[in-house]
Structures are given as C-alpha cells and as structure tokens.
mmCIF file of C-alpha atoms in Angstrom:
data_model
loop_
_atom_site.group_PDB
_atom_site.id
_atom_site.type_symbol
_atom_site.label_atom_id
_atom_site.label_comp_id
_atom_site.label_asym_id
_atom_site.label_seq_id
_atom_site.Cartn_x
_atom_site.Cartn_y
_atom_site.Cartn_z
ATOM 1 C CA MET A 196 0.002 0.271 0.238
ATOM 2 C CA GLY A 197 1.284 2.911 -0.657
ATOM 3 C CA TYR A 198 1.707 6.619 1.631
ATOM 4 C CA THR A 199 -0.808 8.894 1.913
ATOM 5 C CA PRO A 200 0.762 12.025 3.074
ATOM 6 C CA PRO A 201 -0.845 13.907 6.056
ATOM 7 C CA LYS A 202 -2.488 17.430 5.343
ATOM 8 C CA VAL A 203 0.385 18.645 8.256
ATOM 9 C CA TRP A 204 3.213 16.895 8.497
ATOM 10 C CA THR A 205 4.674 16.065 11.570
ATOM 11 C CA TRP A 206 7.724 14.919 13.762
ATOM 12 C CA GLU A 207 7.678 11.328 15.177
ATOM 13 C CA LYS A 208 10.851 10.787 16.577
ATOM 14 C CA PRO A 209 12.399 8.476 16.368
ATOM 15 C CA ASN A 210 11.945 7.442 13.132
ATOM 16 C CA GLY A 211 14.083 4.536 12.216
ATOM 17 C CA GLY A 212 17.658 5.330 10.620
ATOM 18 C CA GLN A 213 21.468 4.897 11.380
ATOM 19 C CA PHE A 214 21.103 9.113 12.148
ATOM 20 C CA ALA A 215 17.322 9.230 13.395
ATOM 21 C CA ALA A 216 18.725 10.405 17.045
ATOM 22 C CA ILE A 217 20.586 13.028 15.634
ATOM 23 C CA ASN A 218 18.039 14.592 12.741
ATOM 24 C CA ARG A 219 15.508 16.872 13.202
ATOM 25 C CA PRO A 220 12.938 19.470 11.854
ATOM 26 C CA ILE A 221 14.702 22.460 13.743
ATOM 27 C CA ALA A 222 17.759 24.769 14.429
ATOM 28 C CA GLY A 223 19.705 26.087 16.913
ATOM 29 C CA PRO A 224 21.593 24.370 19.876
ATOM 30 C CA THR A 225 20.973 21.602 21.852
ATOM 31 C CA HIS A 226 23.328 22.461 24.674
ATOM 32 C CA ASP A 227 25.714 24.434 26.069
ATOM 33 C CA SER A 228 29.246 23.641 24.859
ATOM 34 C CA GLU A 229 32.591 25.547 24.289
ATOM 35 C CA LEU A 230 34.996 24.946 21.484
ATOM 36 C CA PRO A 231 38.366 24.582 22.181
ATOM 37 C CA VAL A 232 41.236 26.491 20.740
ATOM 38 C CA GLY A 233 44.275 26.056 20.025
ATOM 39 C CA ARG A 234 47.640 27.681 19.150
ATOM 40 C CA HIS A 235 47.700 27.297 15.183
ATOM 41 C CA PRO A 236 46.360 30.545 12.919
ATOM 42 C CA PHE A 237 43.399 28.236 11.929
ATOM 43 C CA GLN A 238 40.758 25.972 14.327
ATOM 44 C CA LEU A 239 38.848 24.016 12.190
ATOM 45 C CA TYR A 240 36.066 21.750 14.315
ATOM 46 C CA SER A 241 35.020 18.561 12.027
ATOM 47 C CA GLN A 242 35.000 15.384 11.527
ATOM 48 C CA GLY A 243 36.039 12.852 8.635
ATOM 49 C CA THR A 244 33.754 12.051 6.462
ATOM 50 C CA PRO A 245 33.866 13.608 2.611
ATOM 51 C CA ASN A 246 32.736 17.014 3.889
ATOM 52 C CA GLY A 247 35.459 16.954 6.317
ATOM 53 C CA GLN A 248 38.294 15.462 4.329
ATOM 54 C CA LYS A 249 37.734 18.241 1.885
ATOM 55 C CA VAL A 250 39.460 20.595 4.253
ATOM 56 C CA THR A 251 42.210 18.350 6.319
ATOM 57 C CA ILE A 252 43.233 17.814 2.546
ATOM 58 C CA LEU A 253 43.597 21.092 1.155
ATOM 59 C CA PHE A 254 45.613 22.551 4.655
ATOM 60 C CA GLU A 255 47.935 19.170 4.081
ATOM 61 C CA GLU A 256 48.235 20.114 0.474
ATOM 62 C CA LEU A 257 49.192 24.109 1.265
ATOM 63 C CA LEU A 258 51.704 22.496 4.386
ATOM 64 C CA GLU A 259 53.022 20.364 1.793
ATOM 65 C CA ALA A 260 53.445 23.083 -1.069
ATOM 66 C CA GLY A 261 55.543 25.159 1.960
ATOM 67 C CA HIS A 262 52.261 28.006 3.126
ATOM 68 C CA LYS A 263 53.933 27.325 6.734
ATOM 69 C CA GLY A 264 50.804 30.037 7.888
ATOM 70 C CA ALA A 265 48.428 27.059 6.668
ATOM 71 C CA GLU A 266 48.701 25.607 10.553
ATOM 72 C CA TYR A 267 45.958 24.183 12.110
ATOM 73 C CA ASP A 268 44.274 22.307 14.629
ATOM 74 C CA ALA A 269 41.930 20.132 13.778
ATOM 75 C CA TRP A 270 39.349 19.423 16.259
ATOM 76 C CA LEU A 271 36.832 16.274 16.688
ATOM 77 C CA ILE A 272 33.244 16.879 16.455
ATOM 78 C CA GLU A 273 31.046 13.479 16.930
ATOM 79 C CA ILE A 274 28.149 14.152 15.144
ATOM 80 C CA SER A 275 26.298 10.547 16.318
ATOM 81 C CA LYS A 276 26.735 12.177 19.572
ATOM 82 C CA GLY A 277 25.042 15.171 18.344
ATOM 83 C CA ASP A 278 28.476 17.634 19.021
ATOM 84 C CA GLN A 279 27.131 20.029 16.158
ATOM 85 C CA PHE A 280 24.426 20.999 18.292
ATOM 86 C CA GLY A 281 26.798 22.798 21.231
ATOM 87 C CA SER A 282 26.396 26.019 21.009
ATOM 88 C CA GLY A 283 29.985 26.682 20.262
ATOM 89 C CA PHE A 284 29.453 25.074 17.246
ATOM 90 C CA VAL A 285 26.308 26.625 16.390
ATOM 91 C CA ALA A 286 27.851 30.244 16.419
ATOM 92 C CA ILE A 287 30.080 29.135 14.009
ATOM 93 C CA ASN A 288 27.723 27.322 11.933
ATOM 94 C CA PRO A 289 23.859 28.295 12.362
ATOM 95 C CA ASN A 290 23.162 25.015 10.330
ATOM 96 C CA SER A 291 24.924 22.756 12.330
ATOM 97 C CA LYS A 292 26.971 20.708 9.810
ATOM 98 C CA ILE A 293 30.384 20.142 9.710
ATOM 99 C CA PRO A 294 32.694 20.903 8.554
ATOM 100 C CA ALA A 295 33.449 24.659 10.466
ATOM 101 C CA LEU A 296 36.670 26.747 10.353
ATOM 102 C CA VAL A 297 38.002 29.763 12.289
ATOM 103 C CA ASP A 298 40.510 31.628 11.033
ATOM 104 C CA ARG A 299 42.225 33.561 13.657
ATOM 105 C CA SER A 300 45.171 34.956 11.112
ATOM 106 C CA GLY A 301 44.183 38.181 11.443
ATOM 107 C CA ALA A 302 42.930 41.007 13.367
ATOM 108 C CA GLU A 303 39.540 40.036 14.010
ATOM 109 C CA PRO A 304 38.430 35.853 13.856
ATOM 110 C CA ILE A 305 36.547 34.937 10.923
ATOM 111 C CA ARG A 306 33.959 32.146 10.922
ATOM 112 C CA LEU A 307 33.480 29.788 7.811
ATOM 113 C CA PHE A 308 30.932 27.510 6.970
ATOM 114 C CA GLU A 309 30.029 24.859 3.965
ATOM 115 C CA SER A 310 33.297 22.974 2.805
ATOM 116 C CA GLY A 311 32.673 25.184 -0.393
ATOM 117 C CA SER A 312 33.624 28.581 0.893
ATOM 118 C CA ILE A 313 36.211 27.126 3.372
ATOM 119 C CA LEU A 314 38.240 25.825 -0.077
ATOM 120 C CA LEU A 315 37.833 29.317 -1.570
ATOM 121 C CA HIS A 316 38.696 30.903 1.273
ATOM 122 C CA LEU A 317 41.784 29.237 1.861
ATOM 123 C CA ALA A 318 42.561 29.094 -1.884
ATOM 124 C CA GLU A 319 42.518 32.422 -2.404
ATOM 125 C CA LYS A 320 44.254 33.452 1.036
ATOM 126 C CA PHE A 321 46.850 31.354 -0.292
ATOM 127 C CA GLY A 322 46.879 31.961 -4.141
ATOM 128 C CA ALA A 323 47.236 28.249 -4.072
ATOM 129 C CA PHE A 324 45.180 25.608 -5.978
ATOM 130 C CA ILE A 325 43.170 27.948 -7.608
ATOM 131 C CA PRO A 326 44.288 29.758 -11.272
ATOM 132 C CA GLY A 327 45.273 32.873 -11.672
ATOM 133 C CA ASP A 328 43.658 33.599 -15.030
ATOM 134 C CA ALA A 329 39.973 33.995 -15.158
ATOM 135 C CA ALA A 330 39.358 31.147 -17.296
ATOM 136 C CA GLY A 331 40.588 28.991 -16.026
ATOM 137 C CA ARG A 332 39.473 30.331 -12.250
ATOM 138 C CA ALA A 333 35.810 29.838 -13.738
ATOM 139 C CA GLU A 334 36.341 26.058 -14.663
ATOM 140 C CA THR A 335 37.567 25.387 -10.932
ATOM 141 C CA LEU A 336 34.877 26.857 -9.683
ATOM 142 C CA ASN A 337 32.349 25.707 -12.171
ATOM 143 C CA TRP A 338 33.119 22.365 -10.573
ATOM 144 C CA LEU A 339 33.396 23.267 -7.040
ATOM 145 C CA PHE A 340 29.933 24.470 -7.139
ATOM 146 C CA TRP A 341 29.151 21.460 -9.167
ATOM 147 C CA GLN A 342 30.142 19.055 -6.521
ATOM 148 C CA MET A 343 28.382 21.668 -3.348
ATOM 149 C CA GLY A 344 25.264 20.713 -5.956
ATOM 150 C CA SER A 345 25.687 17.520 -6.528
ATOM 151 C CA ALA A 346 27.116 15.299 -3.597
ATOM 152 C CA PRO A 347 23.635 15.636 -1.599
ATOM 153 C CA TYR A 348 22.308 13.084 -4.298
ATOM 154 C CA LEU A 349 25.128 10.253 -3.304
ATOM 155 C CA GLY A 350 25.013 10.962 0.169
ATOM 156 C CA GLY A 351 21.724 11.607 1.371
ATOM 157 C CA GLY A 352 20.203 10.298 -1.689
ATOM 158 C CA PHE A 353 22.072 7.052 -2.699
ATOM 159 C CA GLY A 354 23.832 6.442 0.500
ATOM 160 C CA HIS A 355 21.390 6.795 2.443
ATOM 161 C CA PHE A 356 18.306 4.737 1.400
ATOM 162 C CA TYR A 357 21.305 1.842 -0.172
ATOM 163 C CA ALA A 358 23.079 1.861 3.143
ATOM 164 C CA TYR A 359 21.925 3.684 5.916
ATOM 165 C CA ALA A 360 17.978 3.514 5.569
ATOM 166 C CA PRO A 361 16.294 0.846 8.049
ATOM 167 C CA GLU A 362 14.363 0.025 4.996
ATOM 168 C CA LYS A 363 15.109 -1.145 0.918
ATOM 169 C CA PHE A 364 12.949 1.127 -1.496
ATOM 170 C CA GLU A 365 12.986 -0.036 -4.553
ATOM 171 C CA TYR A 366 12.103 3.194 -6.310
ATOM 172 C CA ALA A 367 14.578 5.292 -4.239
ATOM 173 C CA ILE A 368 17.236 3.203 -4.831
ATOM 174 C CA ASN A 369 16.933 3.355 -7.880
ATOM 175 C CA ARG A 370 16.290 6.832 -8.687
ATOM 176 C CA PHE A 371 19.375 8.040 -6.764
ATOM 177 C CA ALA A 372 21.583 4.736 -8.181
ATOM 178 C CA MET A 373 20.665 6.164 -11.397
ATOM 179 C CA GLU A 374 21.547 10.000 -10.934
ATOM 180 C CA THR A 375 24.350 8.607 -9.026
ATOM 181 C CA LYS A 376 25.916 7.130 -12.510
ATOM 182 C CA ARG A 377 25.275 9.974 -14.369
ATOM 183 C CA GLN A 378 27.166 11.788 -12.400
ATOM 184 C CA LEU A 379 29.982 9.393 -12.354
ATOM 185 C CA ASP A 380 29.556 9.516 -16.708
ATOM 186 C CA VAL A 381 29.514 13.589 -16.217
ATOM 187 C CA LEU A 382 33.324 13.047 -14.600
ATOM 188 C CA ASN A 383 33.945 10.624 -16.338
ATOM 189 C CA ARG A 384 33.103 12.278 -20.033
ATOM 190 C CA ALA A 385 35.289 15.674 -18.311
ATOM 191 C CA LEU A 386 38.448 13.588 -17.358
ATOM 192 C CA ALA A 387 38.647 11.976 -20.605
ATOM 193 C CA THR A 388 39.987 14.664 -21.861
ATOM 194 C CA ARG A 389 42.421 16.754 -19.294
ATOM 195 C CA ARG A 390 44.328 14.952 -16.466
ATOM 196 C CA PHE A 391 42.193 16.909 -13.659
ATOM 197 C CA ILE A 392 38.678 18.123 -13.434
ATOM 198 C CA ALA A 393 39.180 21.825 -14.032
ATOM 199 C CA GLY A 394 42.261 20.626 -16.749
ATOM 200 C CA ASP A 395 45.800 20.061 -16.285
ATOM 201 C CA THR A 396 46.522 21.444 -12.936
ATOM 202 C CA TYR A 397 45.324 20.297 -9.288
ATOM 203 C CA THR A 398 42.661 22.455 -7.851
ATOM 204 C CA ILE A 399 40.392 23.063 -5.144
ATOM 205 C CA ALA A 400 38.000 21.420 -7.516
ATOM 206 C CA ASP A 401 39.581 18.431 -7.274
ATOM 207 C CA ILE A 402 39.853 18.601 -3.606
ATOM 208 C CA ALA A 403 36.119 18.877 -3.537
ATOM 209 C CA ILE A 404 35.000 16.139 -5.916
ATOM 210 C CA TRP A 405 37.129 13.754 -4.890
ATOM 211 C CA PRO A 406 36.073 12.893 -0.876
ATOM 212 C CA TRP A 407 33.071 11.654 -2.098
ATOM 213 C CA TYR A 408 33.620 10.363 -5.529
ATOM 214 C CA GLY A 409 37.330 9.212 -5.525
ATOM 215 C CA ASN A 410 36.664 6.958 -2.343
ATOM 216 C CA LEU A 411 33.456 5.841 -4.399
ATOM 217 C CA VAL A 412 35.418 3.933 -6.525
ATOM 218 C CA LEU A 413 37.450 3.087 -5.316
ATOM 219 C CA GLY A 414 36.021 0.461 -2.589
ATOM 220 C CA ARG A 415 35.662 3.022 0.223
ATOM 221 C CA SER A 416 31.851 4.143 0.353
ATOM 222 C CA TYR A 417 28.397 2.718 1.429
ATOM 223 C CA ASP A 418 30.058 -1.041 0.177
ATOM 224 C CA ALA A 419 28.303 -0.076 -3.188
ATOM 225 C CA ALA A 420 31.533 -0.385 -6.012
ATOM 226 C CA GLU A 421 29.884 -3.498 -7.282
ATOM 227 C CA PHE A 422 26.556 -2.205 -7.067
ATOM 228 C CA LEU A 423 27.729 0.576 -8.998
ATOM 229 C CA ASP A 424 30.177 -1.367 -10.950
ATOM 230 C CA VAL A 425 32.279 1.848 -10.615
ATOM 231 C CA THR A 426 35.429 0.364 -12.648
ATOM 232 C CA SER A 427 33.036 1.552 -15.743
ATOM 233 C CA TYR A 428 34.094 4.878 -15.199
ATOM 234 C CA ASP A 429 38.178 4.523 -16.135
ATOM 235 C CA HIS A 430 38.690 8.169 -16.365
ATOM 236 C CA VAL A 431 37.366 8.693 -13.112
ATOM 237 C CA LEU A 432 39.329 5.708 -11.521
ATOM 238 C CA ARG A 433 42.625 6.947 -13.018
ATOM 239 C CA TRP A 434 41.895 10.307 -11.509
ATOM 240 C CA ALA A 435 40.750 8.810 -8.297
ATOM 241 C CA GLN A 436 43.672 6.621 -8.043
ATOM 242 C CA ASP A 437 45.925 9.488 -8.433
ATOM 243 C CA ILE A 438 44.975 12.006 -6.570
ATOM 244 C CA ASP A 439 44.733 8.999 -3.550
ATOM 245 C CA ALA A 440 48.309 8.712 -4.373
ATOM 246 C CA ARG A 441 49.425 12.277 -2.827
ATOM 247 C CA PRO A 442 50.727 12.270 0.290
ATOM 248 C CA ALA A 443 48.752 15.451 1.562
ATOM 249 C CA VAL A 444 45.671 13.234 0.848
ATOM 250 C CA GLN A 445 46.618 10.074 2.338
ATOM 251 C CA ARG A 446 47.067 12.632 5.530
ATOM 252 C CA GLY A 447 44.282 14.861 4.993
ATOM 253 C CA ARG A 448 41.502 12.144 4.542
ATOM 254 C CA ARG A 449 42.633 10.489 8.669
ATOM 255 C CA VAL A 450 42.193 13.548 10.195
ATOM 256 C CA ASN A 451 39.499 13.851 12.757
ATOM 257 C CA ARG A 452 38.660 10.037 12.572
ATOM 258 C CA THR A 453 37.066 8.198 15.052
ATOM 259 C CA SER A 454 38.959 5.153 14.147
ATOM 260 C CA ASP A 455 41.770 4.198 11.628
ATOM 261 C CA GLY A 456 43.044 7.952 12.079
ATOM 262 C CA LEU A 457 44.180 11.229 14.087
ATOM 263 C CA ARG A 458 40.769 12.012 16.345
ATOM 264 C CA GLU A 459 42.558 15.678 16.446
ATOM 265 C CA ARG A 460 45.089 16.967 15.018
ATOM 266 C CA HIS A 461 47.796 19.653 16.207
ATOM 267 C CA GLY A 462 50.774 19.248 13.934
ATOM 268 C CA ALA A 463 52.439 17.167 11.737
ATOM 269 C CA GLU A 464 54.393 15.377 14.065
ATOM 270 C CA ASP A 465 50.725 13.497 15.025
ATOM 271 C CA PHE A 466 50.651 11.702 11.696
ATOM 272 C CA ALA A 467 53.238 9.787 13.225
ATOM 273 C CA ALA A 468 51.689 7.539 15.473
ATOM 274 C CA LEU A 469 49.066 6.078 12.871
ATOM 275 C CA PRO A 470 50.277 3.005 11.359
ATOM 276 C CA ALA A 471 51.390 2.870 7.796
#
C-alpha cells in the first residue's frame, strides 16, 4: 500500500535509520558547549566524513606546498553524538553541519561554514590551488559548485537509501543510483580529455570532488562499488588513484576520524603515531 501524506507533516521521533537520533526539523543549539582553541592560526571543527576530508586535505596540501601559515588545529566533532548542536559550534555554523572553521590569522576572527566556502577562502588567502587567470578560475569554480550541488544526491540520496535507511525501497534506490551513475558519467566524460577536473592543474575542485566520488570508485563508500559498477568509469578511476597517491591526501583523509586515523590534529608530528 502506498503512503498518503497527511495535510500537515509532524515530526515523529525516532523514525528509524542510522542517524535518526540526530536528525530533527529545527535549528539551533541543544546544549551549551564551548569549543576548544589551539595555538595555530586556523581552528577546524570537523569529522573525517567526505565533507570534512575536503578541508583537511587542502590544509595538508598547503603545508606540503610550503605555506607554513596554513598550520591548523583540527578538533573532532562527533556528529553521531550531536556535538554539532553545541552552542559553540552553532555560533560558527548556524546550520549545524561539519566542517566549520575559524580563521584567527588576522586582527578579527572570521567564521567560515560550508566546505565550498572554506576551500575558496583558503585558496584565495594563500593564492594556491586556484588558477589566477579568469578562464581557469571560472572552470575551477564551475566544478567546485557542481560538487556542492551534486553530492547531496550521492550521500543523502543514494548513500542513505542504499546503506543507512531502516528498510530497502526499490524506487528510492533506483532513483538515486541512476543519478549517481549519471554524475559519474559526467565526471568520466570530462576526465577523458584532461588530467584533473578543471584542466591540467590540480585545484580545489579536485579536492572537493575526490572525497565523495574518488572514495566511491575506490570502493570505500557504502559498500556499493560492485552495485554501481564503478570500474566502468575508467577515467574517474585513473583520476581517483592519482589523487589517492598524493601524500597530503593520504594525511588529510585520516584527520578527525573516530577510527583508523587521528581524532585530533595539532601538528605534523601527530601523523607519526599512525600505522602505515
């Protein structure tokens, strides 16, 4: 029997699913909680999800490229425990989503939320990983914002219904599998003629896209590689493997992990404790 929506939707909690305990239809803090502040110019509050990996990868790439001013403290926000609803975090990001960043390098702290905004801020601040010419910059931003608009279909759509929903719904899985494969085809066609997504240069567009689609085709997301036939996207797979081999990417994807990585990162020496 199909579902008939009521005239007025009401919140029935919990409603099942892995994230039922933290999903709610209202904003704002649920508890008072101050955020820690470390010694570095940048204070990151995040978790090592795909969106969180974007920022830590960029920080590690900046440091790898010699930008010593990009040193950062990365504090773990455990979203499964509702840390993102603490008053300190909400003051930085009223949307209660990771990552959130405070740039304390200037006279006044600057709050930053939304991963695309953070990537663009850092790239412009350090003059790195974003082309200086108008055409190259435009192409990079095209793909950066493509990722911001597309990934919710992959994570909140396909990933949710395929991996996390309390029941399997054929219509929902088919709908979002179709869109995920269409997006992979978009990337595959673009990468057939260029080394990186915006051209021959590695940019914040690659850094934004790789944690979602790179990890997907490398078999690290939703246990769905076979289901989505990811190896058929040969250009995406080549691109994903190339980026995966970068030392800064290997470090960045392990920051703010609740397992198999660093819960917090306060200096390059922290990585020495991790298994190879």
